[in-house]
Short mmCIF file of C-alpha atoms and ligand atoms in Angstrom, two decimals:
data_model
loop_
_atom_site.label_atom_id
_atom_site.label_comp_id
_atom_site.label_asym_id
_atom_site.label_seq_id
_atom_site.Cartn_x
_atom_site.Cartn_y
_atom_site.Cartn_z
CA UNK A 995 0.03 59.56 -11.09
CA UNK A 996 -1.38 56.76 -11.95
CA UNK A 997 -0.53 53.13 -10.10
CA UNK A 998 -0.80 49.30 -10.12
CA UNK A 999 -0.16 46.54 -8.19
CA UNK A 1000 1.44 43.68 -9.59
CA UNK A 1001 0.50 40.32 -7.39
CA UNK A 1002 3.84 38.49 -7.86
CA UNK A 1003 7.00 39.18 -9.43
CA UNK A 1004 6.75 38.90 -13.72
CA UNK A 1005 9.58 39.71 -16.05
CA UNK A 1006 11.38 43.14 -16.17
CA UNK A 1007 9.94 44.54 -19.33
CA UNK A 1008 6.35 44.47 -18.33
CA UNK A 1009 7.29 46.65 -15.13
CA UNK A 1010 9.28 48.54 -16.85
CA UNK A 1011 6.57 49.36 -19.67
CA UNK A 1012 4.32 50.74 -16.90
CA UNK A 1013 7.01 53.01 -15.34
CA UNK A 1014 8.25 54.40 -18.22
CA UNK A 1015 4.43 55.63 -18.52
CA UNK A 1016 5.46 57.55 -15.23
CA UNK A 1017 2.96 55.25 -13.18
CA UNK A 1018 3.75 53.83 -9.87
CA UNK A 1019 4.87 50.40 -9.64
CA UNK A 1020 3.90 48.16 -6.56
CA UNK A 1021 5.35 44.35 -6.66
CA UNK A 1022 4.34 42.06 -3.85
CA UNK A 1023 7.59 40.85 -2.44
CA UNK A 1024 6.49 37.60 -1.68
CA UNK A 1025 7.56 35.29 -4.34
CA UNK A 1026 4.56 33.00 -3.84
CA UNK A 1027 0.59 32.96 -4.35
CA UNK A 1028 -0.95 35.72 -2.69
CA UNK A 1029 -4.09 34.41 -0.55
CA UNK A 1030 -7.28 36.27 -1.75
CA UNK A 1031 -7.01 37.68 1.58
CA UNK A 1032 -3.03 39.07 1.25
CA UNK A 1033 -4.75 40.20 -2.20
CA UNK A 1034 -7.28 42.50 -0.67
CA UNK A 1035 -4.89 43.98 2.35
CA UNK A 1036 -2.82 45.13 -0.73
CA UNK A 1037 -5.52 46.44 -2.83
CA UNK A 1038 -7.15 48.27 0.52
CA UNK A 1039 -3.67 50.20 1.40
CA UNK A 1040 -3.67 52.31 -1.99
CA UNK A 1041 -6.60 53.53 -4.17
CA UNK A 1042 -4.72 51.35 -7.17
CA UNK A 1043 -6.06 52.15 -10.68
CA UNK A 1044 -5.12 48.82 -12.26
CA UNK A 1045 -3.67 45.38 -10.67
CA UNK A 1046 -1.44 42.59 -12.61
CA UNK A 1047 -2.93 39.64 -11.27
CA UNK A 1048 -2.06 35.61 -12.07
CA UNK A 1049 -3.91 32.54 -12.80
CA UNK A 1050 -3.29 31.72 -8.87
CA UNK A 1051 -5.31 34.98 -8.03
CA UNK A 1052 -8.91 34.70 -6.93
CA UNK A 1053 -10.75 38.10 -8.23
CA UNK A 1054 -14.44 37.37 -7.07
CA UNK A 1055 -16.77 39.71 -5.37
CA UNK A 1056 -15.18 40.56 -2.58
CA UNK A 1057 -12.21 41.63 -3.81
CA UNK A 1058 -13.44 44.32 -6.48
CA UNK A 1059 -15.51 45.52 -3.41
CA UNK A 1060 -11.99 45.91 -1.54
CA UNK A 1061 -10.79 47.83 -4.66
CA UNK A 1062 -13.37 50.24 -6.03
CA UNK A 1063 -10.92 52.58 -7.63
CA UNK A 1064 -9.07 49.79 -9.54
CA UNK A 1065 -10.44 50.10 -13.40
CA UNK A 1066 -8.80 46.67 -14.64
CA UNK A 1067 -7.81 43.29 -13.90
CA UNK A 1068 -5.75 42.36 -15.99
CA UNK A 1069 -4.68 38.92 -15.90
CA UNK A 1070 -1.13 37.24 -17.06
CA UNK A 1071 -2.75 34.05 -18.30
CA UNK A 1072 -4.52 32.73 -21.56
CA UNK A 1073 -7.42 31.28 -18.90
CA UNK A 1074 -9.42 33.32 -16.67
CA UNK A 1075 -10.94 31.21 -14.82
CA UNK A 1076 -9.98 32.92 -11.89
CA UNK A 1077 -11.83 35.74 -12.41
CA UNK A 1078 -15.89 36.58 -11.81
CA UNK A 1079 -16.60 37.30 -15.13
CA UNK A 1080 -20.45 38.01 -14.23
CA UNK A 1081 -19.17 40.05 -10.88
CA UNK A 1082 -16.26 42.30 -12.90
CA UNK A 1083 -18.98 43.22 -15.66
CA UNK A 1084 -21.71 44.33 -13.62
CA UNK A 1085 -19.46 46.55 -11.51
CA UNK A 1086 -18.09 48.08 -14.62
CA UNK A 1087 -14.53 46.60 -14.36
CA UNK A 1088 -12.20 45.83 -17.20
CA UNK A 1089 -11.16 42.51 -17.14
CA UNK A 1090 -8.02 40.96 -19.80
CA UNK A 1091 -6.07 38.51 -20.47
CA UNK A 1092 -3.26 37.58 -22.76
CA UNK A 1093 -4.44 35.45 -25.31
CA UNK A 1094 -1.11 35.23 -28.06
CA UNK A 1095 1.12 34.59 -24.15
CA UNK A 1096 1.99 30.80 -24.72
CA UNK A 1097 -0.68 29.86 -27.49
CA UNK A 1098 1.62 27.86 -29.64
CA UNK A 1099 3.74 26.31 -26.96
CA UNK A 1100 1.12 24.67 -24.85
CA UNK A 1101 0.31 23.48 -28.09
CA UNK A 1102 3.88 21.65 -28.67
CA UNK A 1103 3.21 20.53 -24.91
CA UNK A 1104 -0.12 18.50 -26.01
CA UNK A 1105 2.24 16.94 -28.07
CA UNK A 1106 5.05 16.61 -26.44
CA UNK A 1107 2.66 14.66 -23.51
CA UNK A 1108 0.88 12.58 -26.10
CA UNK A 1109 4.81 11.41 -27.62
CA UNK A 1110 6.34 10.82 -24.00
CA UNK A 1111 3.08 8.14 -23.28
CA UNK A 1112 2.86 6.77 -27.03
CA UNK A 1113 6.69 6.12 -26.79
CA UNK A 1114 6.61 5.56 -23.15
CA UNK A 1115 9.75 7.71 -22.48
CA UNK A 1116 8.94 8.28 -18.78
CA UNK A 1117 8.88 4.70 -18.13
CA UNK A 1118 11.69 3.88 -20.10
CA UNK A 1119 13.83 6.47 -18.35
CA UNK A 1120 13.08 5.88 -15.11
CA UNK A 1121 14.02 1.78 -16.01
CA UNK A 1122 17.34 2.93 -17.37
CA UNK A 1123 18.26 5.49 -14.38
CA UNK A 1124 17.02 2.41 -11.93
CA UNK A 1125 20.05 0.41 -13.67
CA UNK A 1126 17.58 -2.23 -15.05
CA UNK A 1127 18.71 -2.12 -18.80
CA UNK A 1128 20.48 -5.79 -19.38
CA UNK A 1129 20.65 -4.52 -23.33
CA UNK A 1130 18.51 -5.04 -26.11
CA UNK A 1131 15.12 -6.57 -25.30
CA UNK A 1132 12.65 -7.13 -28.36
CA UNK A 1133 10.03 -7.54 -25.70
CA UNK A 1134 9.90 -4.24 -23.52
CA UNK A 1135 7.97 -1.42 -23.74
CA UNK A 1136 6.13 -1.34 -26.46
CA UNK A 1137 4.60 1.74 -27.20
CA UNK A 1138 1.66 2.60 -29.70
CA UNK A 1139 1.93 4.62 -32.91
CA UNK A 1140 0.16 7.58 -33.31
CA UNK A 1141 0.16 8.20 -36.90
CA UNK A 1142 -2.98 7.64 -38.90
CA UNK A 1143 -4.94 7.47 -36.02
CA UNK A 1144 -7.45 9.77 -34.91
CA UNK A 1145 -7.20 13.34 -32.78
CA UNK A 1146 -10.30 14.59 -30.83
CA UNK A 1147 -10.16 17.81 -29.96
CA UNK A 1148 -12.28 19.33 -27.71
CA UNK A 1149 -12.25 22.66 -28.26
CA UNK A 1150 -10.80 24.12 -31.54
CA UNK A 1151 -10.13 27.84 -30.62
CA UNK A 1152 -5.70 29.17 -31.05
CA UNK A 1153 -4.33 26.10 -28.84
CA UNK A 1154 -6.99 23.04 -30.58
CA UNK A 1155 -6.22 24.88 -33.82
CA UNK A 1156 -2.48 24.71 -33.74
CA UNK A 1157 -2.85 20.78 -31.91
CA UNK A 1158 -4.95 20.20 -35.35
CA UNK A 1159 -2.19 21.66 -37.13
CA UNK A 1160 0.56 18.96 -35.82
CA UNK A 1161 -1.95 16.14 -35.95
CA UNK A 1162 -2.82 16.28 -39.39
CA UNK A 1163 0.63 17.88 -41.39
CA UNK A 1164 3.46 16.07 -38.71
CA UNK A 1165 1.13 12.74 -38.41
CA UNK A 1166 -1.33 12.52 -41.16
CA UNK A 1167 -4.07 12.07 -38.71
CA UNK A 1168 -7.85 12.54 -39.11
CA UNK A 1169 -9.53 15.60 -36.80
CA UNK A 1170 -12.26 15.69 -34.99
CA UNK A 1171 -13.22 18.03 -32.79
CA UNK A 1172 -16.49 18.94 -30.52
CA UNK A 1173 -16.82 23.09 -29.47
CA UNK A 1174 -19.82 25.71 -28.87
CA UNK A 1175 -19.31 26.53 -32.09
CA UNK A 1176 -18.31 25.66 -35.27
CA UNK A 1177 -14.33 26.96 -36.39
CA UNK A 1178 -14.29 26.88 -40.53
CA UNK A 1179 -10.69 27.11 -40.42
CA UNK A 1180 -9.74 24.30 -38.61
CA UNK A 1181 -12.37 22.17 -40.96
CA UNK A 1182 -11.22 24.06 -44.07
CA UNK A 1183 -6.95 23.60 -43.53
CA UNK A 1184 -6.81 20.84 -41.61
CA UNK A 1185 -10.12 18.79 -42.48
CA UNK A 1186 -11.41 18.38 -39.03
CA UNK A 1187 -14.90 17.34 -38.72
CA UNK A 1188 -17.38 18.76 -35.98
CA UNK A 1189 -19.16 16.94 -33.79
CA UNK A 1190 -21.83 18.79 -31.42
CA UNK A 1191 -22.35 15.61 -29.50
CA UNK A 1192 -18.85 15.49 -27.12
CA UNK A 1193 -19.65 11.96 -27.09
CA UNK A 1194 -19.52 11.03 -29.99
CA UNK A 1195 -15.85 12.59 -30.33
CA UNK A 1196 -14.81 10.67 -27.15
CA UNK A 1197 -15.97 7.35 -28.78
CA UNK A 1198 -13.96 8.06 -32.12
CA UNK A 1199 -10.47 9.38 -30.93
CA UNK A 1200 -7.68 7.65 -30.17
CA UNK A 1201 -6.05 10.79 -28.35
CA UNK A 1202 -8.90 13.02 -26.47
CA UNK A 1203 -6.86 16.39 -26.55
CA UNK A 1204 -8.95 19.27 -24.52
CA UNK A 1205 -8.36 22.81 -24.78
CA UNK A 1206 -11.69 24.96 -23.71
CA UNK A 1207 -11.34 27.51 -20.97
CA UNK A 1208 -12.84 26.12 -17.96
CA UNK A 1209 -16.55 27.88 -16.60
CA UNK A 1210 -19.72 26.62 -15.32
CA UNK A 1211 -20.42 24.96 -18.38
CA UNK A 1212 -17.32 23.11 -18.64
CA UNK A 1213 -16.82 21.85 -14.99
CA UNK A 1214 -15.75 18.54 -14.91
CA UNK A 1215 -17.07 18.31 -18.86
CA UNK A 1216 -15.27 15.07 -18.96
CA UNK A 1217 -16.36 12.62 -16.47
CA UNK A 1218 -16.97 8.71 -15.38
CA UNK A 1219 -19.25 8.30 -18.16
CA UNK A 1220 -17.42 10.06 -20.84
CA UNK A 1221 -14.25 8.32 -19.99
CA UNK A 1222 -16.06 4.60 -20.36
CA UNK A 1223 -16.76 5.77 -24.06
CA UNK A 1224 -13.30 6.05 -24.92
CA UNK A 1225 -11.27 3.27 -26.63
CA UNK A 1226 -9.23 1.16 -23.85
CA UNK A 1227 -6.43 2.12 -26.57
CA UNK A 1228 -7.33 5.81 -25.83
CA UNK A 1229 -5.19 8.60 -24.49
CA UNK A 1230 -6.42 12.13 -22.44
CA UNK A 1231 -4.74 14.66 -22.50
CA UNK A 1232 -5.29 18.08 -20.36
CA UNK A 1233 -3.25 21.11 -20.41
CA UNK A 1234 -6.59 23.15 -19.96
CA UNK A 1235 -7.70 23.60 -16.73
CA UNK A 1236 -7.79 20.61 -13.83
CA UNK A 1237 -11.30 21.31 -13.13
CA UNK A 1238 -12.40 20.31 -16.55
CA UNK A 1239 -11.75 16.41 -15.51
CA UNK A 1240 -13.38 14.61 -12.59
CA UNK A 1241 -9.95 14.09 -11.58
CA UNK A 1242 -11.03 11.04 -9.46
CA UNK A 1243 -13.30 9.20 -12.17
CA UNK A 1244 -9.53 9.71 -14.09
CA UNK A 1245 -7.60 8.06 -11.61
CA UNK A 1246 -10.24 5.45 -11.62
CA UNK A 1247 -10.16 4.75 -15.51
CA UNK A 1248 -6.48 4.78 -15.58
CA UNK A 1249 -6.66 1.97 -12.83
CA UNK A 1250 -8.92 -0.25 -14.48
CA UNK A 1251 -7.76 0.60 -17.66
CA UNK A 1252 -10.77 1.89 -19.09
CA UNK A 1253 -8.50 4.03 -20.51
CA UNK A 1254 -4.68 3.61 -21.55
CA UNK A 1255 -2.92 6.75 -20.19
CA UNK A 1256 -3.32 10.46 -19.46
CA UNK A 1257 -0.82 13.25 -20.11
CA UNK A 1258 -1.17 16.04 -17.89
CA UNK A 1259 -0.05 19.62 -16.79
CA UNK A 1260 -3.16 21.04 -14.69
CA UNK A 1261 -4.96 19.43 -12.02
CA UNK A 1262 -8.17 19.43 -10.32
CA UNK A 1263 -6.71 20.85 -7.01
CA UNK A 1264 -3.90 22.05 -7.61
CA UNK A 1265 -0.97 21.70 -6.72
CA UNK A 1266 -2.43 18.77 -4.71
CA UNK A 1267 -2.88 15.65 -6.24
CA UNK A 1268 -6.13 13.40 -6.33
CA UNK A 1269 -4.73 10.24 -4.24
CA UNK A 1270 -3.66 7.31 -6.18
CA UNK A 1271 -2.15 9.28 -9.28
CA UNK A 1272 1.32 9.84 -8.98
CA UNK A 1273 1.18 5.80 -8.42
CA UNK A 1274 0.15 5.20 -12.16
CA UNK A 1275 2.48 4.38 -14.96
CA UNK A 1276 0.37 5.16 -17.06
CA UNK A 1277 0.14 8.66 -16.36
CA UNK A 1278 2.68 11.59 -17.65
CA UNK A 1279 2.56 15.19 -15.28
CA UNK A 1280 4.08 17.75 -15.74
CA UNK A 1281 3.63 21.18 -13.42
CA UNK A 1282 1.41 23.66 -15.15
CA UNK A 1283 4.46 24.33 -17.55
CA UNK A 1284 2.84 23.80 -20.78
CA UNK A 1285 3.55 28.23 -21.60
CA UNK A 1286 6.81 28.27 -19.78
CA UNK A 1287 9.34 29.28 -22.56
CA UNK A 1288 10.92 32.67 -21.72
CA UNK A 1289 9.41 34.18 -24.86
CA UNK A 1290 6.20 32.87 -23.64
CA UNK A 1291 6.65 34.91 -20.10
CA UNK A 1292 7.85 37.99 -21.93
CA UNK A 1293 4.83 37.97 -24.22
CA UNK A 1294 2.58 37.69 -21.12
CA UNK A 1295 4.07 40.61 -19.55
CA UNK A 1296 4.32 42.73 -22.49
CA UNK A 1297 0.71 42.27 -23.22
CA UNK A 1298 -0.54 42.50 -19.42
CA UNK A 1299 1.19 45.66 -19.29
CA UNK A 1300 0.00 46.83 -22.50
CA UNK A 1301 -3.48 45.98 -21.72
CA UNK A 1302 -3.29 48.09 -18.59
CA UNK A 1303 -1.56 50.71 -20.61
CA UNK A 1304 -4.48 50.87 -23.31
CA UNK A 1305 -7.37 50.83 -21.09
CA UNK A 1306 -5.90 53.87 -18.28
CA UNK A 1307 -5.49 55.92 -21.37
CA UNK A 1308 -7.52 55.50 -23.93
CA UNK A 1309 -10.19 54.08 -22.13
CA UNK A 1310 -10.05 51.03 -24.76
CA UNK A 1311 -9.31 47.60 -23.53
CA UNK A 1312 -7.69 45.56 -25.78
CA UNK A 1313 -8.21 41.31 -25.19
CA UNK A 1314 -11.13 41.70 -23.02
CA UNK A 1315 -12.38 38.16 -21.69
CA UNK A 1316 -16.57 39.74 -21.65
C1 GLV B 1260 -1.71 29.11 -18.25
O1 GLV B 1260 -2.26 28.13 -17.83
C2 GLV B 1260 -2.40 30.20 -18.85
O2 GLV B 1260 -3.64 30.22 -18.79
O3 GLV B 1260 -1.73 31.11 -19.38
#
């Protein structure tokens, strides 16, 4: 019989998917973050064949050594950044993700961060709850419009795409975007225009919107220097990965207004906060929600489980991150 260990409770159906295969189902009851340490107990106490793991699960070196029988990883998460890439492929271990999970919704939750600082509805709510609305004022919070103005992307894989999308059919906005490579599509539907240099896409926007998984290469990608090219007018927005923003040099542009505001739903430590953040008005967080609609979550599981189901029996992973 074959088995799995799931690393924190996820929705019914993918559990149930793996079952109904006949294998055996191990949940961690802890509702919380297992510590890479918890995370290789469990994997030590049964020769697993496959583990569930999420975004809050570190899967380096040591752990695959704890778990030599387990054939895949798979991960219930667009990013992967919390796997060893280099580590799982030289050791011969399947590693997934689930790529379609969420893809369109963290794209409405660019959006939705880029609208609640252009239209400053977190300031103005927090003013009316405080009881400070005396009526009417033609001279409070004005916002900006966003319309006609330009959208950097960087990174224009399924999330940038569908960003590009809203930008340039809901707000008539020019696109452009800075990647590894060149995407055809997003140039060819939604005229965006490529720029290799990142900098020169961080000079031209008017909302820096990033969406590249976060590696070596893209570790703190966006820093002090990067930030002082932007327009003072500019927004950032991050529902990548923290990591991808020197989260500090941030808190430092938004203070001196280098920069106008920042939308985000990851952070650079999370869930702590660099000091000095939650202080800004001019900053809009949310907690690493930007995927959570229910149809999101059951996506996830479905294809977690179904990438676990593939690979145990036909031997063929399906949304391999290598
Ligand atoms: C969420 O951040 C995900 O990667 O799915």
């Amino acid at each position: 019989m074959k088995s799995v260990f799931i690393t924190r409770k996820i929705p019914d159906i993918g559990i149930s998917m793996l079952t109904n295969r006949g294998y055996a189902v191990d949940v961690s009851p802890l509702d919380r973050p297992l510590t890479k340490q918890e995370v290789i107990v469990a994997l030590k106490a049964k020769p697993y064949d496959a583990v569930l793991t999420l975004l809050t699960d570190t899967i380096d070196a040591e752990v695959f050594a704890a778990a030599p029988s387990v054939k895949i990883f798979a991960n219930y998460a667009i990013g992967f950044n919390n796997f060893n890439v280099e580590e799982g492929k030289k050791r011969g271990v399947y590693l997934t993700n689930t790529p379609g999970g969420g893809a369109d919704r963290v794209a409405e939750h660019a959006w939705a961060l880029i609208l609640a600082l252009s239209c400053r509805i977190v300031e103005g709510d927090t003013f009316l709850r405080a009881g400070k609305y005396k009526g009417w004022d033609p001279m409070i919070f004005h916002g900006t419009k966003i319309a006609g103005k330009t959208m950097g992307l960087i990174g224009a894989g399924r999330i940038g795409t569908e960003v590009a999308r809203i930008a340039s059919r809901g707000f008539g906005m020019r696109v452009v975007y800075h990647d590894i490579t060149r995407n055809e599509k997003i140039e060819s539907i939604h005229g965006a225009s490529f720029w290799p240099m990142i900098e020169d896409v961080m000079k031209q926007a008017d909302v820096v919107s990033i969406h590249v998984p976060l590696n070596e290469s893209t570790h703190h990608l966006i820093n002090e220097s990067h930030l002082k090219l932007m327009k003072p007018s500019a927004l950032l927005i991050n529902t990548a990965r923290g990591p991808i923003v020197d989260e500090a040099a941030l808190v430092n542009a938004l203070k001196n207004k280098v920069i106008a505001g920042a939308g985000l739903d990851v952070f650079e430590n999370e869930p702590a906060l660099t000091p000095g953040l939650v202080g800004l008005s001019n900053v809009v967080i949310t907690p690493h929600i930007a995927s959570a609609t229910e149809q999101a979550r059951l996506d996830m599981a479905i294809l977690s489980a179904q990438n676990i189901i593939t690979t145990l029996e036909s031997g063929i992973p399906a949304n391999m991150v290598y």
